[in-house]
Amino acid sequence: MGIPIYTYDAVIVGAGLAGTAAARELEKAGKKVAVITKLHPLRSHSGAAQGGINAALSDEDSIELHEFDTVKGADYLADQDVVELMCKEAPETIRWAERMGAAFSRNEDGTIAQRPFGGQSSPRACYAKDRTGLTLLQTIYEQALREGVDFWDEWYAADIIYKDGKVSGVVAFNIRNLEYAIFNARAVMFATGGYARSYKINSNAHANTGDGLSIVARHGLPLEDMEFVQFHPSGLSGNGVLISEAARGEGGRLLNSKGERFMEKYAPNKLELASRDVVSRAIINEIREGRGVGPRKDAVYIDLVHLGKDLIMERLPELRDLAITFLGLDMVKEPILISATAHYSMGGIPMDKDGHVRKNNTEFVEGFYAAGECSCSSVHGANRLGANSVLEALFFGRHVGQSMINDLNEGIELRKATQEDADRTIDEVNVTLNRNGTDTVPKLREELQQSMTDNAGVFRTEETLVQQVEILKELRRRFHENCRIDDKSKIFNTDLQEAIELGHMLDFSLFIVESALARKESRGAHFREDYNTRDDENFLKHTMAYMDKNGDITLDYMDVTLGKHELKERTY
Amino acid sequence: MTSITTQTITFKVFRFNTETDYLPAYKEYQMEVTSEEVVLDILNRIKWEFDGSFSYRRSCRHGICGACAVKVNGKGVLACKERMNDIIELFGNELTIEPVSLKRAVKDMIVDKADFWEKHDAVKPYLVADIDEHPEQESLVTPEQAEALLEADLCIQCGLCHYSCPAIEENDEFFGPAAFAAAYRFNADVRDEGTKERLDVVNQMGAGVWDCVKCFECAEVCPKEVNPIEKITKLHNQVFEYGRAPNNVAVRHAVGFAHSIKKHGLLDEGELVRYSEGNLGVLKHVPVAIQMYKKGKIVLPWNMPKSDKLDEIKKLVKISSTVKF
């Protein structure tokens, strides 16, 4: 019996905010659309977004200020035409989600409430208590369900069908029983999420293994600005689980072991509400210089006690709960322990502002689209502002969905899939299942994550990065030659899945490190101790990295689209 | 958290693979558990340190995605939100970890949740409204109106209430607490226009809210404190508020109950059955009634006593009634 081939107008991989928003738009426009997700849609990591979603709604704020804050936050690496588009459409995007049912927190007059966030000139983050992502994900999923979108949940998208500059489908298997299927489509969208899971201390879900990035890269397509990984200032000590920026937005103070409010040294004006890269470096610096706290002295305090129980319970109830669960500390009564945690991927699959995936600096891949954290448009440049990611996912998900509708209406031919299109995937699965050796997935993954944190983390140098390239190549060799899994069964083989995911993590991690090694400057989230200032003359440009057949990386660069917000030194 | 402590714990873990096993087995794993760990850390360690084939669902690891529900010594928990120290304090050093529903187990902790999602999808769990695709203004919802959701929107579909519900165990049709909480979430939303349709779904005989046995297990087990039974009670009221109550035995049971309390201040069980099931229907219960009469559980209709606080009870009924039958 052959592998079933399902035919759709559009196939979307990933059911977070971006993928589901696109699917809803396509379905509403009468397109036949499938969404493939390795989880249930409601398990997607968009639901973990806590603090808010930005839009210049109030009279004191303006779209231009939102643009400026975003571009400055990005350390001027953002493409300003794309930033303009997103900021302009932000108010409508949020109101659209509200009309669909999102349960935002409200002002007395019934309008959507907003709170301050780091790096912003005005309280701009619309929020639903401290579970903004949850209400948005649920809302978009509910409305997609209402429209009748086909969700293929617990299906693992293993590969794209890419030939002659065109993508014509996805090869996937059912996690329940390892049965394969080909999803043949006129248009394919990747909305597969971010890649911070390659670090030891990270805020990401187990699922955020960046599969989509290396699936694309293995076909020789580029990944953009991969060196820019955001380290969020407040992850819970020990496990990196996120304590939203809302904690600082509402007035949380950072203290070191001497009880000093150390941000006074690093960002005298904005203090705790400087942009994330600035605060994260300050925290790591305090810990490095021996002023850390906690049982491992690897954290600093965030003190929220002065906010009072009522405000904490009203606006930060989930955060309080998290600190009690993981640290046994109640923020109503005492400061809690936090440190920087790998959080967000600024880099990703390069796309233009309508979601068309780039084949190189000048050409595009036909029938292939990206949106959300796996993509790089580039709206966040070298550092993303808090509450801009949920906006990006929701806005671009919808916008790229509409762009796909336009392209489909203008006519994209369906290239018929054949059984052979699944060969690569079946090979990968069989090799992974049957390989013998002495290394295991958890062991290799642990080494990967620990070494990425040590060598390609908040602070980087030529020496650590060169070392990390070697480590990654060796890990990759061990993975391909010597990594065995215990589970040989077909039913929910999560052992197999974790192995495939590790293969992806090893591949895209090399993009991060090689791109970081070549960028001999410090910009946004990428900080080189050996080149500790921004170098606009040589590096005001996007990295475009490609992987060749041997797995080696070659680098190219692409111009940044500048605009009305002129280059300035970045201080907070 | 000033220091990290450890204890030795023995875990008996439900292992089963539908592909290869005829029956499940419980395997033992012993490990040092630190005061920082939660149940999910233990599941991870079993997989990563002992046996890679051990399978369970998980993703966010901080209590917001709802994937990792399991049972420890029969207590339903969200693995990533349950501190090991708390569990050890409750149950001691020998712990049994099982899936949320043994009869739905597919592999180890993974259960077939199809029934959960089907029921979730059946209650129209979305805002029913004409969506303005290009709004210039949001709908105005006051903080009080927003509060009316009673946190029902915090449900993460983990399924713990569903698989702890004794009514579901007995009655496959029953929608279950999570689906009802979802129905309530939208019925309570001032922007929604689908309340009547939704009530007609959750008001069905057998599947609907009337088959809730009011054991409060759903409220007890919910890791997000959604309190589904509270929402079920609200739905009971909404059925009358919106005039969606059909004349059936379930509804008459509720109405008859209220009548009895109003009339006697006490429950007249005989009359309740007659009211619910009609003059003919009551006949089939006569043998039970005779037994109950002999044991002094019920009295003859003309001997039904009245509460000596009937006046106060009548006042209470009056001020607490939000709906007319």
JSON list of C-alpha atoms in Angstrom, two decimals, chain B residues 7-143:
[
{"chain": "B", "resi": 7, "resn": "GLN", "atom": "CA", "xyz": [15.12, 12.24, 49.42]},
{"chain": "B", "resi": 8, "resn": "THR", "atom": "CA", "xyz": [15.12, 8.70, 48.07]},
{"chain": "B", "resi": 9, "resn": "ILE", "atom": "CA", "xyz": [11.84, 7.83, 46.41]},
{"chain": "B", "resi": 10, "resn": "THR", "atom": "CA", "xyz": [10.55, 4.64, 44.81]},
{"chain": "B", "resi": 11, "resn": "PHE", "atom": "CA", "xyz": [8.28, 5.10, 41.84]},
{"chain": "B", "resi": 12, "resn": "LYS", "atom": "CA", "xyz": [5.95, 2.44, 40.51]},
{"chain": "B", "resi": 13, "resn": "VAL", "atom": "CA", "xyz": [5.18, 3.49, 37.00]},
{"chain": "B", "resi": 14, "resn": "PHE", "atom": "CA", "xyz": [2.43, 2.26, 34.69]},
{"chain": "B", "resi": 15, "resn": "ARG", "atom": "CA", "xyz": [4.03, 0.87, 31.53]},
{"chain": "B", "resi": 16, "resn": "PHE", "atom": "CA", "xyz": [2.01, -0.20, 28.52]},
{"chain": "B", "resi": 17, "resn": "ASN", "atom": "CA", "xyz": [2.34, -0.19, 24.76]},
{"chain": "B", "resi": 18, "resn": "THR", "atom": "CA", "xyz": [-0.76, -1.14, 22.75]},
{"chain": "B", "resi": 19, "resn": "GLU", "atom": "CA", "xyz": [1.46, -2.38, 19.95]},
{"chain": "B", "resi": 20, "resn": "THR", "atom": "CA", "xyz": [3.34, -4.99, 21.98]},
{"chain": "B", "resi": 21, "resn": "ASP", "atom": "CA", "xyz": [1.65, -5.52, 25.34]},
{"chain": "B", "resi": 22, "resn": "TYR", "atom": "CA", "xyz": [-1.48, -7.45, 26.17]},
{"chain": "B", "resi": 23, "resn": "LEU", "atom": "CA", "xyz": [-1.56, -6.13, 29.71]},
{"chain": "B", "resi": 24, "resn": "PRO", "atom": "CA", "xyz": [0.09, -3.20, 31.46]},
{"chain": "B", "resi": 25, "resn": "ALA", "atom": "CA", "xyz": [2.86, -3.64, 34.02]},
{"chain": "B", "resi": 26, "resn": "TYR", "atom": "CA", "xyz": [4.13, -1.47, 36.83]},
{"chain": "B", "resi": 27, "resn": "LYS", "atom": "CA", "xyz": [7.90, -0.92, 36.71]},
{"chain": "B", "resi": 28, "resn": "GLU", "atom": "CA", "xyz": [9.92, 0.32, 39.65]},
{"chain": "B", "resi": 29, "resn": "TYR", "atom": "CA", "xyz": [12.40, 3.14, 39.49]},
{"chain": "B", "resi": 30, "resn": "GLN", "atom": "CA", "xyz": [14.29, 4.49, 42.45]},
{"chain": "B", "resi": 31, "resn": "MET", "atom": "CA", "xyz": [15.91, 7.89, 42.52]},
{"chain": "B", "resi": 32, "resn": "GLU", "atom": "CA", "xyz": [17.12, 10.78, 44.60]},
{"chain": "B", "resi": 33, "resn": "VAL", "atom": "CA", "xyz": [14.55, 13.53, 44.31]},
{"chain": "B", "resi": 34, "resn": "THR", "atom": "CA", "xyz": [15.51, 17.13, 45.04]},
{"chain": "B", "resi": 35, "resn": "SER", "atom": "CA", "xyz": [13.33, 19.78, 46.61]},
{"chain": "B", "resi": 36, "resn": "GLU", "atom": "CA", "xyz": [13.47, 21.75, 43.35]},
{"chain": "B", "resi": 37, "resn": "GLU", "atom": "CA", "xyz": [11.79, 19.06, 41.28]},
{"chain": "B", "resi": 38, "resn": "VAL", "atom": "CA", "xyz": [8.24, 18.68, 40.03]},
{"chain": "B", "resi": 39, "resn": "VAL", "atom": "CA", "xyz": [6.54, 15.49, 38.79]},
{"chain": "B", "resi": 40, "resn": "LEU", "atom": "CA", "xyz": [7.48, 16.26, 35.18]},
{"chain": "B", "resi": 41, "resn": "ASP", "atom": "CA", "xyz": [11.16, 16.22, 36.15]},
{"chain": "B", "resi": 42, "resn": "ILE", "atom": "CA", "xyz": [10.63, 12.65, 37.35]},
{"chain": "B", "resi": 43, "resn": "LEU", "atom": "CA", "xyz": [8.96, 11.65, 34.08]},
{"chain": "B", "resi": 44, "resn": "ASN", "atom": "CA", "xyz": [11.87, 13.21, 32.18]},
{"chain": "B", "resi": 45, "resn": "ARG", "atom": "CA", "xyz": [14.40, 11.40, 34.34]},
{"chain": "B", "resi": 46, "resn": "ILE", "atom": "CA", "xyz": [12.70, 8.04, 33.81]},
{"chain": "B", "resi": 47, "resn": "LYS", "atom": "CA", "xyz": [12.90, 8.61, 30.07]},
{"chain": "B", "resi": 48, "resn": "TRP", "atom": "CA", "xyz": [16.36, 10.16, 29.96]},
{"chain": "B", "resi": 49, "resn": "GLU", "atom": "CA", "xyz": [18.13, 8.13, 32.65]},
{"chain": "B", "resi": 50, "resn": "PHE", "atom": "CA", "xyz": [16.35, 4.75, 32.66]},
{"chain": "B", "resi": 51, "resn": "ASP", "atom": "CA", "xyz": [14.37, 3.94, 29.54]},
{"chain": "B", "resi": 52, "resn": "GLY", "atom": "CA", "xyz": [14.04, 6.05, 26.41]},
{"chain": "B", "resi": 53, "resn": "SER", "atom": "CA", "xyz": [10.88, 4.25, 25.38]},
{"chain": "B", "resi": 54, "resn": "PHE", "atom": "CA", "xyz": [8.93, 5.72, 28.30]},
{"chain": "B", "resi": 55, "resn": "SER", "atom": "CA", "xyz": [6.36, 8.07, 26.77]},
{"chain": "B", "resi": 56, "resn": "TYR", "atom": "CA", "xyz": [4.24, 10.93, 28.02]},
{"chain": "B", "resi": 57, "resn": "ARG", "atom": "CA", "xyz": [2.94, 14.19, 26.66]},
{"chain": "B", "resi": 58, "resn": "ARG", "atom": "CA", "xyz": [4.61, 17.43, 27.72]},
{"chain": "B", "resi": 59, "resn": "SER", "atom": "CA", "xyz": [5.50, 20.76, 26.29]},
{"chain": "B", "resi": 60, "resn": "CYS", "atom": "CA", "xyz": [5.55, 24.09, 28.10]},
{"chain": "B", "resi": 61, "resn": "ARG", "atom": "CA", "xyz": [6.80, 22.77, 31.48]},
{"chain": "B", "resi": 62, "resn": "HIS", "atom": "CA", "xyz": [5.22, 25.61, 33.45]},
{"chain": "B", "resi": 63, "resn": "GLY", "atom": "CA", "xyz": [1.55, 24.87, 33.71]},
{"chain": "B", "resi": 64, "resn": "ILE", "atom": "CA", "xyz": [0.10, 26.70, 30.75]},
{"chain": "B", "resi": 65, "resn": "CYS", "atom": "CA", "xyz": [-0.10, 24.24, 27.83]},
{"chain": "B", "resi": 66, "resn": "GLY", "atom": "CA", "xyz": [-2.04, 21.50, 29.63]},
{"chain": "B", "resi": 67, "resn": "ALA", "atom": "CA", "xyz": [-0.29, 18.53, 28.01]},
{"chain": "B", "resi": 68, "resn": "CYS", "atom": "CA", "xyz": [1.18, 16.65, 30.97]},
{"chain": "B", "resi": 69, "resn": "ALA", "atom": "CA", "xyz": [-1.73, 15.57, 33.17]},
{"chain": "B", "resi": 70, "resn": "VAL", "atom": "CA", "xyz": [-1.10, 12.28, 35.03]},
{"chain": "B", "resi": 71, "resn": "LYS", "atom": "CA", "xyz": [-2.19, 10.64, 38.27]},
{"chain": "B", "resi": 72, "resn": "VAL", "atom": "CA", "xyz": [0.09, 10.14, 41.27]},
{"chain": "B", "resi": 73, "resn": "ASN", "atom": "CA", "xyz": [-1.32, 7.69, 43.82]},
{"chain": "B", "resi": 74, "resn": "GLY", "atom": "CA", "xyz": [-4.69, 8.30, 42.19]},
{"chain": "B", "resi": 75, "resn": "LYS", "atom": "CA", "xyz": [-4.52, 12.08, 42.55]},
{"chain": "B", "resi": 76, "resn": "GLY", "atom": "CA", "xyz": [-4.83, 13.91, 39.26]},
{"chain": "B", "resi": 77, "resn": "VAL", "atom": "CA", "xyz": [-1.97, 16.38, 38.79]},
{"chain": "B", "resi": 78, "resn": "LEU", "atom": "CA", "xyz": [-0.47, 18.53, 36.08]},
{"chain": "B", "resi": 79, "resn": "ALA", "atom": "CA", "xyz": [3.02, 17.01, 36.16]},
{"chain": "B", "resi": 80, "resn": "CYS", "atom": "CA", "xyz": [4.89, 20.25, 35.51]},
{"chain": "B", "resi": 81, "resn": "LYS", "atom": "CA", "xyz": [3.06, 22.15, 38.24]},
{"chain": "B", "resi": 82, "resn": "GLU", "atom": "CA", "xyz": [3.15, 19.59, 41.03]},
{"chain": "B", "resi": 83, "resn": "ARG", "atom": "CA", "xyz": [6.05, 19.92, 43.46]},
{"chain": "B", "resi": 84, "resn": "MET", "atom": "CA", "xyz": [7.60, 16.63, 44.46]},
{"chain": "B", "resi": 85, "resn": "ASN", "atom": "CA", "xyz": [7.96, 17.83, 48.02]},
{"chain": "B", "resi": 86, "resn": "ASP", "atom": "CA", "xyz": [4.21, 18.36, 48.27]},
{"chain": "B", "resi": 87, "resn": "ILE", "atom": "CA", "xyz": [3.48, 14.93, 46.79]},
{"chain": "B", "resi": 88, "resn": "ILE", "atom": "CA", "xyz": [5.95, 13.23, 49.12]},
{"chain": "B", "resi": 89, "resn": "GLU", "atom": "CA", "xyz": [4.45, 15.02, 52.10]},
{"chain": "B", "resi": 90, "resn": "LEU", "atom": "CA", "xyz": [1.02, 13.78, 51.03]},
{"chain": "B", "resi": 91, "resn": "PHE", "atom": "CA", "xyz": [1.81, 10.18, 50.09]},
{"chain": "B", "resi": 92, "resn": "GLY", "atom": "CA", "xyz": [5.23, 9.29, 51.44]},
{"chain": "B", "resi": 93, "resn": "ASN", "atom": "CA", "xyz": [8.25, 7.75, 49.73]},
{"chain": "B", "resi": 94, "resn": "GLU", "atom": "CA", "xyz": [6.51, 5.21, 47.51]},
{"chain": "B", "resi": 95, "resn": "LEU", "atom": "CA", "xyz": [4.63, 6.73, 44.65]},
{"chain": "B", "resi": 96, "resn": "THR", "atom": "CA", "xyz": [2.59, 5.23, 41.83]},
{"chain": "B", "resi": 97, "resn": "ILE", "atom": "CA", "xyz": [2.42, 7.17, 38.58]},
{"chain": "B", "resi": 98, "resn": "GLU", "atom": "CA", "xyz": [-0.37, 6.35, 36.13]},
{"chain": "B", "resi": 99, "resn": "PRO", "atom": "CA", "xyz": [-2.12, 7.88, 33.15]},
{"chain": "B", "resi": 100, "resn": "VAL", "atom": "CA", "xyz": [-5.25, 9.93, 33.82]},
{"chain": "B", "resi": 101, "resn": "SER", "atom": "CA", "xyz": [-7.46, 7.16, 32.46]},
{"chain": "B", "resi": 102, "resn": "LEU", "atom": "CA", "xyz": [-6.30, 3.54, 32.55]},
{"chain": "B", "resi": 103, "resn": "LYS", "atom": "CA", "xyz": [-8.90, 2.33, 30.10]},
{"chain": "B", "resi": 104, "resn": "ARG", "atom": "CA", "xyz": [-7.85, 4.92, 27.54]},
{"chain": "B", "resi": 105, "resn": "ALA", "atom": "CA", "xyz": [-4.11, 4.25, 27.89]},
{"chain": "B", "resi": 106, "resn": "VAL", "atom": "CA", "xyz": [-2.30, 3.92, 24.57]},
{"chain": "B", "resi": 107, "resn": "LYS", "atom": "CA", "xyz": [1.29, 4.05, 25.70]},
{"chain": "B", "resi": 108, "resn": "ASP", "atom": "CA", "xyz": [2.55, 4.61, 29.24]},
{"chain": "B", "resi": 109, "resn": "MET", "atom": "CA", "xyz": [1.17, 8.02, 30.32]},
{"chain": "B", "resi": 110, "resn": "ILE", "atom": "CA", "xyz": [-0.39, 8.78, 26.95]},
{"chain": "B", "resi": 111, "resn": "VAL", "atom": "CA", "xyz": [-4.13, 8.30, 26.71]},
{"chain": "B", "resi": 112, "resn": "ASP", "atom": "CA", "xyz": [-6.44, 8.56, 23.74]},
{"chain": "B", "resi": 113, "resn": "LYS", "atom": "CA", "xyz": [-8.12, 11.91, 24.42]},
{"chain": "B", "resi": 114, "resn": "ALA", "atom": "CA", "xyz": [-10.45, 11.81, 21.42]},
{"chain": "B", "resi": 115, "resn": "ASP", "atom": "CA", "xyz": [-13.56, 11.80, 23.63]},
{"chain": "B", "resi": 116, "resn": "PHE", "atom": "CA", "xyz": [-12.33, 14.87, 25.47]},
{"chain": "B", "resi": 117, "resn": "TRP", "atom": "CA", "xyz": [-11.76, 16.90, 22.30]},
{"chain": "B", "resi": 118, "resn": "GLU", "atom": "CA", "xyz": [-14.98, 15.74, 20.65]},
{"chain": "B", "resi": 119, "resn": "LYS", "atom": "CA", "xyz": [-16.96, 16.95, 23.62]},
{"chain": "B", "resi": 120, "resn": "HIS", "atom": "CA", "xyz": [-14.99, 20.16, 23.80]},
{"chain": "B", "resi": 121, "resn": "ASP", "atom": "CA", "xyz": [-15.68, 20.86, 20.14]},
{"chain": "B", "resi": 122, "resn": "ALA", "atom": "CA", "xyz": [-19.37, 19.98, 20.48]},
{"chain": "B", "resi": 123, "resn": "VAL", "atom": "CA", "xyz": [-20.32, 22.81, 22.86]},
{"chain": "B", "resi": 124, "resn": "LYS", "atom": "CA", "xyz": [-19.54, 25.56, 20.32]},
{"chain": "B", "resi": 125, "resn": "PRO", "atom": "CA", "xyz": [-16.43, 26.65, 22.21]},
{"chain": "B", "resi": 126, "resn": "TYR", "atom": "CA", "xyz": [-15.97, 29.92, 20.36]},
{"chain": "B", "resi": 127, "resn": "LEU", "atom": "CA", "xyz": [-17.45, 33.37, 20.37]},
{"chain": "B", "resi": 128, "resn": "VAL", "atom": "CA", "xyz": [-20.56, 33.36, 18.23]},
{"chain": "B", "resi": 129, "resn": "ALA", "atom": "CA", "xyz": [-20.71, 36.83, 16.71]},
{"chain": "B", "resi": 130, "resn": "ASP", "atom": "CA", "xyz": [-20.28, 38.54, 13.38]},
{"chain": "B", "resi": 131, "resn": "ILE", "atom": "CA", "xyz": [-16.59, 39.31, 13.43]},
{"chain": "B", "resi": 132, "resn": "ASP", "atom": "CA", "xyz": [-15.67, 42.79, 12.25]},
{"chain": "B", "resi": 133, "resn": "GLU", "atom": "CA", "xyz": [-12.58, 41.94, 10.21]},
{"chain": "B", "resi": 134, "resn": "HIS", "atom": "CA", "xyz": [-11.29, 45.52, 10.22]},
{"chain": "B", "resi": 135, "resn": "PRO", "atom": "CA", "xyz": [-12.43, 47.11, 13.45]},
{"chain": "B", "resi": 136, "resn": "GLU", "atom": "CA", "xyz": [-11.48, 50.69, 14.26]},
{"chain": "B", "resi": 137, "resn": "GLN", "atom": "CA", "xyz": [-12.53, 50.29, 17.86]},
{"chain": "B", "resi": 138, "resn": "GLU", "atom": "CA", "xyz": [-12.65, 47.37, 20.27]},
{"chain": "B", "resi": 139, "resn": "SER", "atom": "CA", "xyz": [-15.96, 46.34, 21.82]},
{"chain": "B", "resi": 140, "resn": "LEU", "atom": "CA", "xyz": [-16.33, 48.05, 25.16]},
{"chain": "B", "resi": 141, "resn": "VAL", "atom": "CA", "xyz": [-16.35, 45.58, 28.01]},
{"chain": "B", "resi": 142, "resn": "THR", "atom": "CA", "xyz": [-16.22, 46.91, 31.56]},
{"chain": "B", "resi": 143, "resn": "PRO", "atom": "CA", "xyz": [-13.94, 45.21, 34.10]}
]
